[in-house]
Amino acid sequence: MSWTRGPTVGRGSSAAVSVAAAPGSGDVFAVKSAEASRSDSLRRERAILAELDCPHVVTYRGWDVTREAGGRRVCNLLMEYAPRGTLADAAAAAGARGGRLGEPAVRWCARGILRGLEYVHGRGVAHCDIKGQNILVTGEGPKIADFGLARRVGGDWAAEGPVGGTPLFMAPEVARGERPGFAADVWSLGCTVIEIATGRPPWADVSDPISAIHRIGFSGESPEIPSFLSEQCRDFLSKCLRRDPSERWSAGELLRHPFLEEVGEEAPEFLSEEAQTKIPDTESPTSVLEQAAIWSSLENSEPCHPLLQRSPPNRPPGERIQQLIGEWSANSIPPPQMPNWEQDESWVTVRSSEESREAPETSPRANANANEEEE
């Protein structure tokens, strides 16, 4: 299949995500790309995602290897495109509520994520990085995305590299370097509910990732559950945020919690009113003919994310941390956005999905007519 790469819409620790279109059919999809020599994580993600088929998990569309500028081989994971953005975007766009969602919307989102987790866990997979930025919002419900750190529970963990994750959303056992199981995703779900229900990240008073990992892993504390939430919501969170993973409720048990009773299937108001300017009130298009703005953006496509270009020289860790967190304070008004803990080439790796390496340059477009056999 021939396809054209459009604008970059996101990034991970080792790959860039772009909108793409197939000129012949008009299909629109997302493409996650990484240089072939640095694509171990992307290949693992493909192997897992290709086996999943659930309304609450992003849909796998295919795999392609292309030649980019300078003859570099780039691996491309083709996936469903969700133009509404992420759950973190949706919460931030709810300006009338101070960047947080009301409980009806929180219930709807939590149920959808749990449905996805119940399915994924039933196939023996732990996602290992649940957070608002990795949940896509659609009219049909939230969809779990970014399986770059996912692991098969009971599989060969050593062969898949060190365990990673986002510090503020890590379960205590993961912060201590233990193997995560399904319960680690439940803890991260609880942190995500706090994130969207309060407009603040969990552990809002933490100032750097090393402190976060130590506090989460060894302090004996759990994230604060705000008192303004309903009793049912607070009880739901208490079942997610038990420090002993054996005591946390499973995804299936949480789906039967009273907090999620009587949640309708219809999308809540934040998709149609509060976030209208940030998240278009449209369904995920399957064709460029369904959304003219996407076609226009593809005509003027942008280069791949700088992550796939040569990295700048490393800077001192203190300067790097200050850049990420700025003058961030738990008492900031308006509430602060969550610091960007994403790993990149300037970090000294503590725990990650794969060793940090220098990233390549790519061309603005990828023509999949240059298909090659995967090695």
mmCIF file of C-alpha atoms in Angstrom:
data_model
loop_
_atom_site.group_PDB
_atom_site.id
_atom_site.type_symbol
_atom_site.label_atom_id
_atom_site.label_comp_id
_atom_site.label_asym_id
_atom_site.label_seq_id
_atom_site.Cartn_x
_atom_site.Cartn_y
_atom_site.Cartn_z
ATOM 1 C CA MET A 1 0.000 0.000 0.000
ATOM 2 C CA SER A 2 1.280 3.459 -0.922
ATOM 3 C CA TRP A 3 0.871 6.143 1.745
ATOM 4 C CA THR A 4 1.965 9.704 2.482
ATOM 5 C CA ARG A 5 3.179 10.966 5.840
ATOM 6 C CA GLY A 6 1.462 14.110 7.114
ATOM 7 C CA PRO A 7 2.044 16.322 10.163
ATOM 8 C CA THR A 8 3.515 15.012 13.387
ATOM 9 C CA VAL A 9 0.890 14.772 16.128
ATOM 10 C CA GLY A 10 2.812 13.208 19.013
ATOM 11 C CA ARG A 11 5.954 11.547 20.232
ATOM 12 C CA GLY A 12 7.161 8.829 22.542
ATOM 13 C CA SER A 13 10.551 8.067 24.037
ATOM 14 C CA SER A 14 11.872 6.473 20.846
ATOM 15 C CA ALA A 15 9.397 7.191 18.050
ATOM 16 C CA ALA A 16 7.327 9.918 16.399
ATOM 17 C CA VAL A 17 3.622 9.663 15.537
ATOM 18 C CA SER A 18 2.248 11.270 12.372
ATOM 19 C CA VAL A 19 -1.050 11.418 10.529
ATOM 20 C CA ALA A 20 -0.863 9.582 7.202
ATOM 21 C CA ALA A 21 -3.103 8.971 4.211
ATOM 22 C CA ALA A 22 -3.300 6.429 1.406
ATOM 23 C CA PRO A 23 -3.840 8.506 -1.775
ATOM 24 C CA GLY A 24 -5.495 5.677 -3.669
ATOM 25 C CA SER A 25 -8.165 4.773 -1.124
ATOM 26 C CA GLY A 26 -8.281 7.983 0.891
ATOM 27 C CA ASP A 27 -7.770 6.069 4.141
ATOM 28 C CA VAL A 28 -6.478 8.135 7.074
ATOM 29 C CA PHE A 29 -4.462 6.516 9.857
ATOM 30 C CA ALA A 30 -1.700 7.201 12.370
ATOM 31 C CA VAL A 31 1.885 6.063 11.806
ATOM 32 C CA LYS A 32 4.389 5.534 14.613
ATOM 33 C CA SER A 33 7.915 5.534 13.198
ATOM 34 C CA ALA A 34 11.388 4.625 14.453
ATOM 35 C CA GLU A 35 14.696 3.976 12.722
ATOM 36 C CA ALA A 36 15.009 0.257 11.988
ATOM 37 C CA SER A 37 18.234 -0.122 13.970
ATOM 38 C CA ARG A 38 16.497 1.341 17.026
ATOM 39 C CA SER A 39 13.074 -0.230 16.619
ATOM 40 C CA ASP A 40 13.071 -3.064 19.179
ATOM 41 C CA SER A 41 10.359 -1.390 21.252
ATOM 42 C CA LEU A 42 8.256 -0.626 18.180
ATOM 43 C CA ARG A 43 8.527 -4.238 16.990
ATOM 44 C CA ARG A 44 7.408 -5.510 20.398
ATOM 45 C CA GLU A 45 4.503 -3.084 20.305
ATOM 46 C CA ARG A 46 3.521 -4.345 16.862
ATOM 47 C CA ALA A 47 3.648 -7.987 17.970
ATOM 48 C CA ILE A 48 1.283 -7.273 20.866
ATOM 49 C CA LEU A 49 -1.059 -4.825 19.138
ATOM 50 C CA ALA A 50 -1.537 -7.119 16.130
ATOM 51 C CA GLU A 51 -3.085 -9.745 18.440
ATOM 52 C CA LEU A 52 -5.602 -7.381 20.064
ATOM 53 C CA ASP A 53 -9.110 -6.654 18.822
ATOM 54 C CA CYS A 54 -11.170 -4.602 21.262
ATOM 55 C CA PRO A 55 -13.329 -1.457 20.932
ATOM 56 C CA HIS A 56 -11.352 0.091 23.790
ATOM 57 C CA VAL A 57 -7.887 -0.574 22.333
ATOM 58 C CA VAL A 58 -6.455 1.372 19.395
ATOM 59 C CA THR A 59 -6.800 -0.663 16.179
ATOM 60 C CA TYR A 60 -3.741 -2.146 14.438
ATOM 61 C CA ARG A 61 -3.686 -1.259 10.718
ATOM 62 C CA GLY A 62 -0.422 -2.737 9.484
ATOM 63 C CA TRP A 63 3.380 -2.558 9.340
ATOM 64 C CA ASP A 64 5.727 -1.103 6.755
ATOM 65 C CA VAL A 65 9.467 -0.532 6.326
ATOM 66 C CA THR A 66 10.459 2.487 4.222
ATOM 67 C CA ARG A 67 13.602 4.186 2.958
ATOM 68 C CA GLU A 68 14.037 7.735 4.238
ATOM 69 C CA ALA A 69 16.551 10.504 3.491
ATOM 70 C CA GLY A 70 20.116 9.257 3.443
ATOM 71 C CA GLY A 71 18.989 5.679 2.810
ATOM 72 C CA ARG A 72 17.911 5.070 6.390
ATOM 73 C CA ARG A 73 15.468 2.230 6.930
ATOM 74 C CA VAL A 74 12.510 3.292 9.070
ATOM 75 C CA CYS A 75 9.942 0.950 10.636
ATOM 76 C CA ASN A 76 6.356 2.202 10.612
ATOM 77 C CA LEU A 77 3.503 0.916 12.772
ATOM 78 C CA LEU A 78 0.149 1.814 11.176
ATOM 79 C CA MET A 79 -2.749 2.366 13.578
ATOM 80 C CA GLU A 80 -6.200 3.859 13.887
ATOM 81 C CA TYR A 81 -6.237 7.674 13.957
ATOM 82 C CA ALA A 82 -8.252 9.447 16.692
ATOM 83 C CA PRO A 83 -8.525 13.178 15.855
ATOM 84 C CA ARG A 84 -10.024 14.146 19.210
ATOM 85 C CA GLY A 85 -6.659 13.663 20.876
ATOM 86 C CA THR A 86 -5.864 12.200 24.264
ATOM 87 C CA LEU A 87 -7.726 12.082 27.551
ATOM 88 C CA ALA A 88 -5.132 14.454 29.002
ATOM 89 C CA ASP A 89 -5.975 16.909 26.189
ATOM 90 C CA ALA A 90 -9.688 16.590 26.938
ATOM 91 C CA ALA A 91 -9.220 17.326 30.633
ATOM 92 C CA ALA A 92 -6.967 20.304 29.922
ATOM 93 C CA ALA A 93 -9.554 21.669 27.474
ATOM 94 C CA ALA A 94 -12.262 21.700 30.148
ATOM 95 C CA GLY A 95 -11.367 25.277 31.028
ATOM 96 C CA ALA A 96 -14.703 26.043 32.680
ATOM 97 C CA ARG A 97 -13.871 23.424 35.323
ATOM 98 C CA GLY A 98 -10.259 24.448 35.860
ATOM 99 C CA GLY A 99 -8.825 21.775 33.594
ATOM 100 C CA ARG A 100 -10.672 18.838 35.130
ATOM 101 C CA LEU A 101 -13.619 16.662 34.170
ATOM 102 C CA GLY A 102 -16.836 16.276 36.146
ATOM 103 C CA GLU A 103 -17.573 12.934 37.788
ATOM 104 C CA PRO A 104 -20.052 11.755 35.120
ATOM 105 C CA ALA A 105 -17.292 12.120 32.511
ATOM 106 C CA VAL A 106 -14.727 10.554 34.859
ATOM 107 C CA ARG A 107 -17.002 7.524 35.358
ATOM 108 C CA TRP A 108 -17.482 7.124 31.593
ATOM 109 C CA CYS A 109 -13.744 7.331 30.953
ATOM 110 C CA ALA A 110 -12.802 4.998 33.810
ATOM 111 C CA ARG A 111 -15.271 2.368 32.634
ATOM 112 C CA GLY A 112 -13.952 2.471 29.066
ATOM 113 C CA ILE A 113 -10.332 2.178 30.169
ATOM 114 C CA LEU A 114 -11.212 -0.710 32.485
ATOM 115 C CA ARG A 115 -13.013 -2.509 29.670
ATOM 116 C CA GLY A 116 -9.845 -2.215 27.626
ATOM 117 C CA LEU A 117 -7.669 -3.365 30.517
ATOM 118 C CA GLU A 118 -9.916 -6.337 31.262
ATOM 119 C CA TYR A 119 -9.546 -7.426 27.634
ATOM 120 C CA VAL A 120 -5.777 -6.829 27.486
ATOM 121 C CA HIS A 121 -5.158 -8.564 30.815
ATOM 122 C CA GLY A 122 -7.278 -11.475 29.633
ATOM 123 C CA ARG A 123 -4.751 -11.952 26.829
ATOM 124 C CA GLY A 124 -1.857 -12.018 29.288
ATOM 125 C CA VAL A 125 -0.570 -8.511 28.555
ATOM 126 C CA ALA A 126 0.229 -5.717 31.023
ATOM 127 C CA HIS A 127 0.272 -2.253 29.428
ATOM 128 C CA CYS A 128 2.797 -0.799 31.920
ATOM 129 C CA ASP A 129 2.201 2.887 31.073
ATOM 130 C CA ILE A 130 -1.459 3.811 31.635
ATOM 131 C CA LYS A 131 -1.919 7.595 31.890
ATOM 132 C CA GLY A 132 -4.068 10.293 30.314
ATOM 133 C CA GLN A 133 -1.581 10.895 27.512
ATOM 134 C CA ASN A 134 -1.850 7.246 26.425
ATOM 135 C CA ILE A 135 -5.652 7.137 26.267
ATOM 136 C CA LEU A 136 -7.273 8.282 23.009
ATOM 137 C CA VAL A 137 -10.731 9.853 23.103
ATOM 138 C CA THR A 138 -13.403 8.810 20.595
ATOM 139 C CA GLY A 139 -17.169 9.101 20.463
ATOM 140 C CA GLU A 140 -17.373 5.348 21.023
ATOM 141 C CA GLY A 141 -15.328 5.568 24.199
ATOM 142 C CA PRO A 142 -11.727 5.904 25.360
ATOM 143 C CA LYS A 143 -9.140 3.672 23.696
ATOM 144 C CA ILE A 144 -5.872 2.472 25.205
ATOM 145 C CA ALA A 145 -2.892 3.345 23.001
ATOM 146 C CA ASP A 146 0.928 3.256 23.086
ATOM 147 C CA PHE A 147 1.861 -0.327 23.900
ATOM 148 C CA GLY A 148 5.576 0.457 23.603
ATOM 149 C CA LEU A 149 6.262 -0.626 27.191
ATOM 150 C CA ALA A 150 3.726 -3.469 27.296
ATOM 151 C CA ARG A 151 4.865 -6.870 28.552
ATOM 152 C CA ARG A 152 3.473 -10.380 28.481
ATOM 153 C CA VAL A 153 2.979 -11.364 32.099
ATOM 154 C CA GLY A 154 4.895 -14.569 32.719
ATOM 155 C CA GLY A 155 6.959 -14.109 29.552
ATOM 156 C CA ASP A 156 10.704 -13.690 29.099
ATOM 157 C CA TRP A 157 11.128 -10.312 30.763
ATOM 158 C CA ALA A 158 14.920 -10.310 30.461
ATOM 159 C CA ALA A 159 14.672 -10.575 26.673
ATOM 160 C CA GLU A 160 12.365 -7.547 26.563
ATOM 161 C CA GLY A 161 14.741 -5.207 28.399
ATOM 162 C CA PRO A 162 14.362 -3.190 31.609
ATOM 163 C CA VAL A 163 10.905 -2.226 32.802
ATOM 164 C CA GLY A 164 9.867 1.374 32.153
ATOM 165 C CA GLY A 165 6.995 3.725 32.765
ATOM 166 C CA THR A 166 6.099 7.278 33.767
ATOM 167 C CA PRO A 167 7.289 7.951 37.352
ATOM 168 C CA LEU A 168 4.207 9.789 38.668
ATOM 169 C CA PHE A 169 1.951 6.961 37.442
ATOM 170 C CA MET A 170 4.176 4.029 38.487
ATOM 171 C CA ALA A 171 2.953 1.445 40.953
ATOM 172 C CA PRO A 172 5.165 0.999 44.048
ATOM 173 C CA GLU A 173 6.407 -2.412 42.933
ATOM 174 C CA VAL A 174 7.466 -0.999 39.560
ATOM 175 C CA ALA A 175 9.259 1.926 41.223
ATOM 176 C CA ARG A 176 11.208 -0.654 43.257
ATOM 177 C CA GLY A 177 12.295 -2.422 40.076
ATOM 178 C CA GLU A 178 10.049 -5.463 40.473
ATOM 179 C CA ARG A 179 8.230 -7.113 37.595
ATOM 180 C CA PRO A 180 4.887 -5.414 36.993
ATOM 181 C CA GLY A 181 1.753 -7.484 36.678
ATOM 182 C CA PHE A 182 -1.832 -6.603 35.858
ATOM 183 C CA ALA A 183 -2.195 -4.869 39.237
ATOM 184 C CA ALA A 184 0.359 -2.238 38.188
ATOM 185 C CA ASP A 185 -2.029 -1.092 35.450
ATOM 186 C CA VAL A 186 -4.812 -0.780 38.028
ATOM 187 C CA TRP A 187 -2.641 1.511 40.178
ATOM 188 C CA SER A 188 -1.879 3.636 37.094
ATOM 189 C CA LEU A 189 -5.596 3.791 36.296
ATOM 190 C CA GLY A 190 -6.218 5.191 39.780
ATOM 191 C CA CYS A 191 -3.552 7.836 39.167
ATOM 192 C CA THR A 192 -5.180 8.662 35.826
ATOM 193 C CA VAL A 193 -8.580 9.124 37.469
ATOM 194 C CA ILE A 194 -6.983 11.562 39.931
ATOM 195 C CA GLU A 195 -5.354 13.367 37.001
ATOM 196 C CA ILE A 196 -8.584 13.970 35.075
ATOM 197 C CA ALA A 197 -10.817 14.504 38.130
ATOM 198 C CA THR A 198 -8.600 17.152 39.747
ATOM 199 C CA GLY A 199 -6.701 18.783 36.885
ATOM 200 C CA ARG A 200 -3.482 17.941 38.718
ATOM 201 C CA PRO A 201 -1.107 15.013 38.426
ATOM 202 C CA PRO A 202 -0.896 12.482 41.238
ATOM 203 C CA TRP A 203 1.929 13.282 43.661
ATOM 204 C CA ALA A 204 1.467 16.973 42.805
ATOM 205 C CA ASP A 205 4.132 18.050 45.309
ATOM 206 C CA VAL A 206 6.957 15.989 43.759
ATOM 207 C CA SER A 207 9.660 18.107 42.129
ATOM 208 C CA ASP A 208 11.827 15.603 40.236
ATOM 209 C CA PRO A 209 11.624 12.040 38.856
ATOM 210 C CA ILE A 210 14.207 10.499 41.182
ATOM 211 C CA SER A 211 12.321 11.771 44.226
ATOM 212 C CA ALA A 212 9.089 10.472 42.708
ATOM 213 C CA ILE A 213 10.473 6.972 42.183
ATOM 214 C CA HIS A 214 11.907 6.808 45.712
ATOM 215 C CA ARG A 215 8.778 8.171 47.381
ATOM 216 C CA ILE A 216 6.392 5.943 45.455
ATOM 217 C CA GLY A 217 8.501 2.840 45.933
ATOM 218 C CA PHE A 218 9.613 3.151 49.540
ATOM 219 C CA SER A 219 7.663 5.771 51.523
ATOM 220 C CA GLY A 220 4.595 3.653 52.261
ATOM 221 C CA GLU A 221 2.378 6.472 50.977
ATOM 222 C CA SER A 222 -0.311 6.521 48.293
ATOM 223 C CA PRO A 223 -1.449 9.512 46.216
ATOM 224 C CA GLU A 224 -3.800 11.827 48.072
ATOM 225 C CA ILE A 225 -7.469 11.201 47.254
ATOM 226 C CA PRO A 226 -9.184 14.624 47.188
ATOM 227 C CA SER A 227 -11.974 15.107 49.701
ATOM 228 C CA PHE A 228 -14.223 16.934 47.210
ATOM 229 C CA LEU A 229 -14.756 13.729 45.224
ATOM 230 C CA SER A 230 -17.863 11.679 45.959
ATOM 231 C CA GLU A 231 -17.724 8.896 48.519
ATOM 232 C CA GLN A 232 -18.130 6.317 45.747
ATOM 233 C CA CYS A 233 -15.271 7.816 43.759
ATOM 234 C CA ARG A 234 -12.991 7.912 46.797
ATOM 235 C CA ASP A 235 -13.805 4.279 47.585
ATOM 236 C CA PHE A 236 -13.162 3.310 43.959
ATOM 237 C CA LEU A 237 -9.751 4.989 44.092
ATOM 238 C CA SER A 238 -8.922 3.304 47.390
ATOM 239 C CA LYS A 239 -9.375 -0.077 45.667
ATOM 240 C CA CYS A 240 -6.994 0.992 42.864
ATOM 241 C CA LEU A 241 -4.292 2.542 45.056
ATOM 242 C CA ARG A 242 -3.564 -0.182 47.593
ATOM 243 C CA ARG A 243 0.202 -0.444 47.886
ATOM 244 C CA ASP A 244 0.158 -4.236 48.079
ATOM 245 C CA PRO A 245 -0.595 -5.359 44.498
ATOM 246 C CA SER A 246 -2.254 -8.537 45.769
ATOM 247 C CA GLU A 247 -4.879 -6.393 47.529
ATOM 248 C CA ARG A 248 -5.790 -4.215 44.551
ATOM 249 C CA TRP A 249 -9.016 -4.981 42.782
ATOM 250 C CA SER A 250 -8.787 -6.403 39.274
ATOM 251 C CA ALA A 251 -10.158 -4.601 36.227
ATOM 252 C CA GLY A 252 -13.151 -6.941 36.207
ATOM 253 C CA GLU A 253 -13.913 -6.303 39.882
ATOM 254 C CA LEU A 254 -13.641 -2.549 39.429
ATOM 255 C CA LEU A 255 -16.114 -2.665 36.540
ATOM 256 C CA ARG A 256 -18.660 -3.913 39.087
ATOM 257 C CA HIS A 257 -17.879 -1.196 41.634
ATOM 258 C CA PRO A 258 -20.848 1.066 42.558
ATOM 259 C CA PHE A 259 -18.940 4.088 41.197
ATOM 260 C CA LEU A 260 -19.444 2.717 37.679
ATOM 261 C CA GLU A 261 -23.073 1.686 38.069
ATOM 262 C CA GLU A 262 -25.580 3.341 35.764
ATOM 263 C CA VAL A 263 -22.936 4.813 33.456
ATOM 264 C CA GLY A 264 -24.555 5.354 30.074
ATOM 265 C CA GLU A 265 -23.030 4.409 26.737
ATOM 266 C CA GLU A 266 -23.562 7.890 25.308
ATOM 267 C CA ALA A 267 -20.498 10.148 25.232
ATOM 268 C CA PRO A 268 -20.521 12.768 28.017
ATOM 269 C CA GLU A 269 -20.794 16.511 27.524
ATOM 270 C CA PHE A 270 -17.064 17.156 27.573
ATOM 271 C CA LEU A 271 -16.863 15.667 24.077
ATOM 272 C CA SER A 272 -19.568 17.847 22.604
ATOM 273 C CA GLU A 273 -19.422 21.137 24.496
ATOM 274 C CA GLU A 274 -16.628 21.830 26.964
ATOM 275 C CA ALA A 275 -13.827 20.602 24.702
ATOM 276 C CA GLN A 276 -15.322 21.618 21.373
ATOM 277 C CA THR A 277 -12.541 24.045 20.481
ATOM 278 C CA LYS A 278 -9.784 21.631 21.470
ATOM 279 C CA ILE A 279 -11.242 18.321 20.354
ATOM 280 C CA PRO A 280 -13.336 18.380 17.153
ATOM 281 C CA ASP A 281 -16.838 16.938 17.506
ATOM 282 C CA THR A 282 -16.285 14.366 14.774
ATOM 283 C CA GLU A 283 -15.914 10.640 14.586
ATOM 284 C CA SER A 284 -12.532 9.135 13.789
ATOM 285 C CA PRO A 285 -12.309 9.492 10.004
ATOM 286 C CA THR A 286 -11.442 6.504 7.878
ATOM 287 C CA SER A 287 -11.053 8.617 4.757
ATOM 288 C CA VAL A 288 -9.509 11.994 3.996
ATOM 289 C CA LEU A 289 -12.781 12.824 2.237
ATOM 290 C CA GLU A 290 -14.487 12.816 5.652
ATOM 291 C CA GLN A 291 -12.287 15.581 7.053
ATOM 292 C CA ALA A 292 -11.072 18.280 4.675
ATOM 293 C CA ALA A 293 -8.671 19.796 7.210
ATOM 294 C CA ILE A 294 -6.652 16.595 7.309
ATOM 295 C CA TRP A 295 -6.340 16.556 3.527
ATOM 296 C CA SER A 296 -5.126 20.166 3.621
ATOM 297 C CA SER A 297 -2.549 19.354 6.271
ATOM 298 C CA LEU A 298 -1.277 16.419 4.260
ATOM 299 C CA GLU A 299 -0.804 18.654 1.230
ATOM 300 C CA ASN A 300 1.514 20.757 3.398
ATOM 301 C CA SER A 301 3.066 17.953 5.400
ATOM 302 C CA GLU A 302 5.633 18.674 8.061
ATOM 303 C CA PRO A 303 8.918 16.914 8.771
ATOM 304 C CA CYS A 304 8.887 14.025 11.189
ATOM 305 C CA HIS A 305 9.234 15.024 14.815
ATOM 306 C CA PRO A 306 12.721 16.259 15.818
ATOM 307 C CA LEU A 307 12.987 13.072 17.855
ATOM 308 C CA LEU A 308 13.807 11.386 14.549
ATOM 309 C CA GLN A 309 16.455 13.995 13.761
ATOM 310 C CA ARG A 310 19.933 14.357 15.193
ATOM 311 C CA SER A 311 19.879 15.084 18.897
ATOM 312 C CA PRO A 312 21.584 18.164 20.410
ATOM 313 C CA PRO A 313 24.557 17.668 22.744
ATOM 314 C CA ASN A 314 23.696 16.439 26.198
ATOM 315 C CA ARG A 315 23.227 19.026 28.934
ATOM 316 C CA PRO A 316 23.796 18.724 32.690
ATOM 317 C CA PRO A 317 21.008 16.718 34.417
ATOM 318 C CA GLY A 318 20.116 19.647 36.682
ATOM 319 C CA GLU A 319 19.560 21.929 33.708
ATOM 320 C CA ARG A 320 17.530 19.232 31.942
ATOM 321 C CA ILE A 321 15.238 18.709 34.968
ATOM 322 C CA GLN A 322 14.768 22.457 35.387
ATOM 323 C CA GLN A 323 13.724 22.726 31.734
ATOM 324 C CA LEU A 324 11.097 20.017 32.213
ATOM 325 C CA ILE A 325 9.560 21.247 35.461
ATOM 326 C CA GLY A 326 10.265 25.009 35.301
ATOM 327 C CA GLU A 327 9.066 26.817 38.417
ATOM 328 C CA TRP A 328 6.454 24.117 39.020
ATOM 329 C CA SER A 329 4.796 24.174 42.430
ATOM 330 C CA ALA A 330 1.981 22.173 44.004
ATOM 331 C CA ASN A 331 0.339 25.475 44.996
ATOM 332 C CA SER A 332 0.545 27.117 41.585
ATOM 333 C CA ILE A 333 -2.526 28.980 40.352
ATOM 334 C CA PRO A 334 -3.768 28.068 37.846
ATOM 335 C CA PRO A 335 -3.045 24.383 38.602
ATOM 336 C CA PRO A 336 0.192 23.244 36.931
ATOM 337 C CA GLN A 337 0.340 20.897 34.011
ATOM 338 C CA MET A 338 2.051 17.600 34.714
ATOM 339 C CA PRO A 339 5.834 17.838 34.166
ATOM 340 C CA ASN A 340 7.077 16.174 31.009
ATOM 341 C CA TRP A 341 8.757 13.035 32.336
ATOM 342 C CA GLU A 342 9.164 11.512 28.845
ATOM 343 C CA GLN A 343 12.555 9.858 28.442
ATOM 344 C CA ASP A 344 14.720 11.147 25.631
ATOM 345 C CA GLU A 345 18.343 11.092 24.600
ATOM 346 C CA SER A 346 19.401 13.739 27.164
ATOM 347 C CA TRP A 347 18.345 11.640 30.168
ATOM 348 C CA VAL A 348 20.557 9.284 32.097
ATOM 349 C CA THR A 349 18.512 6.066 32.015
ATOM 350 C CA VAL A 350 17.272 4.796 35.371
ATOM 351 C CA ARG A 351 14.504 2.483 34.117
ATOM 352 C CA SER A 352 13.319 2.421 30.540
ATOM 353 C CA SER A 353 12.020 0.136 27.836
ATOM 354 C CA GLU A 354 15.296 0.212 25.959
ATOM 355 C CA GLU A 355 18.678 1.898 26.093
ATOM 356 C CA SER A 356 18.614 5.594 25.144
ATOM 357 C CA ARG A 357 20.305 6.150 21.797
ATOM 358 C CA GLU A 358 20.924 8.864 19.253
ATOM 359 C CA ALA A 359 17.950 9.394 16.932
ATOM 360 C CA PRO A 360 17.993 9.636 13.124
ATOM 361 C CA GLU A 361 16.932 12.204 10.597
ATOM 362 C CA THR A 362 13.962 11.435 8.379
ATOM 363 C CA SER A 363 12.336 12.941 5.351
ATOM 364 C CA PRO A 364 9.004 14.773 5.571
ATOM 365 C CA ARG A 365 7.243 12.060 3.622
ATOM 366 C CA ALA A 366 7.455 8.320 3.421
ATOM 367 C CA ASN A 367 6.376 6.537 0.272
ATOM 368 C CA ALA A 368 5.469 2.988 1.105
ATOM 369 C CA ASN A 369 5.896 2.001 -2.532
ATOM 370 C CA ALA A 370 9.446 1.286 -1.434
ATOM 371 C CA ASN A 371 8.239 -1.685 0.588
ATOM 372 C CA GLU A 372 10.947 -3.972 1.889
ATOM 373 C CA GLU A 373 10.887 -7.307 3.602
ATOM 374 C CA GLU A 374 11.273 -7.065 7.353
ATOM 375 C CA GLU A 375 14.456 -8.658 8.578
#
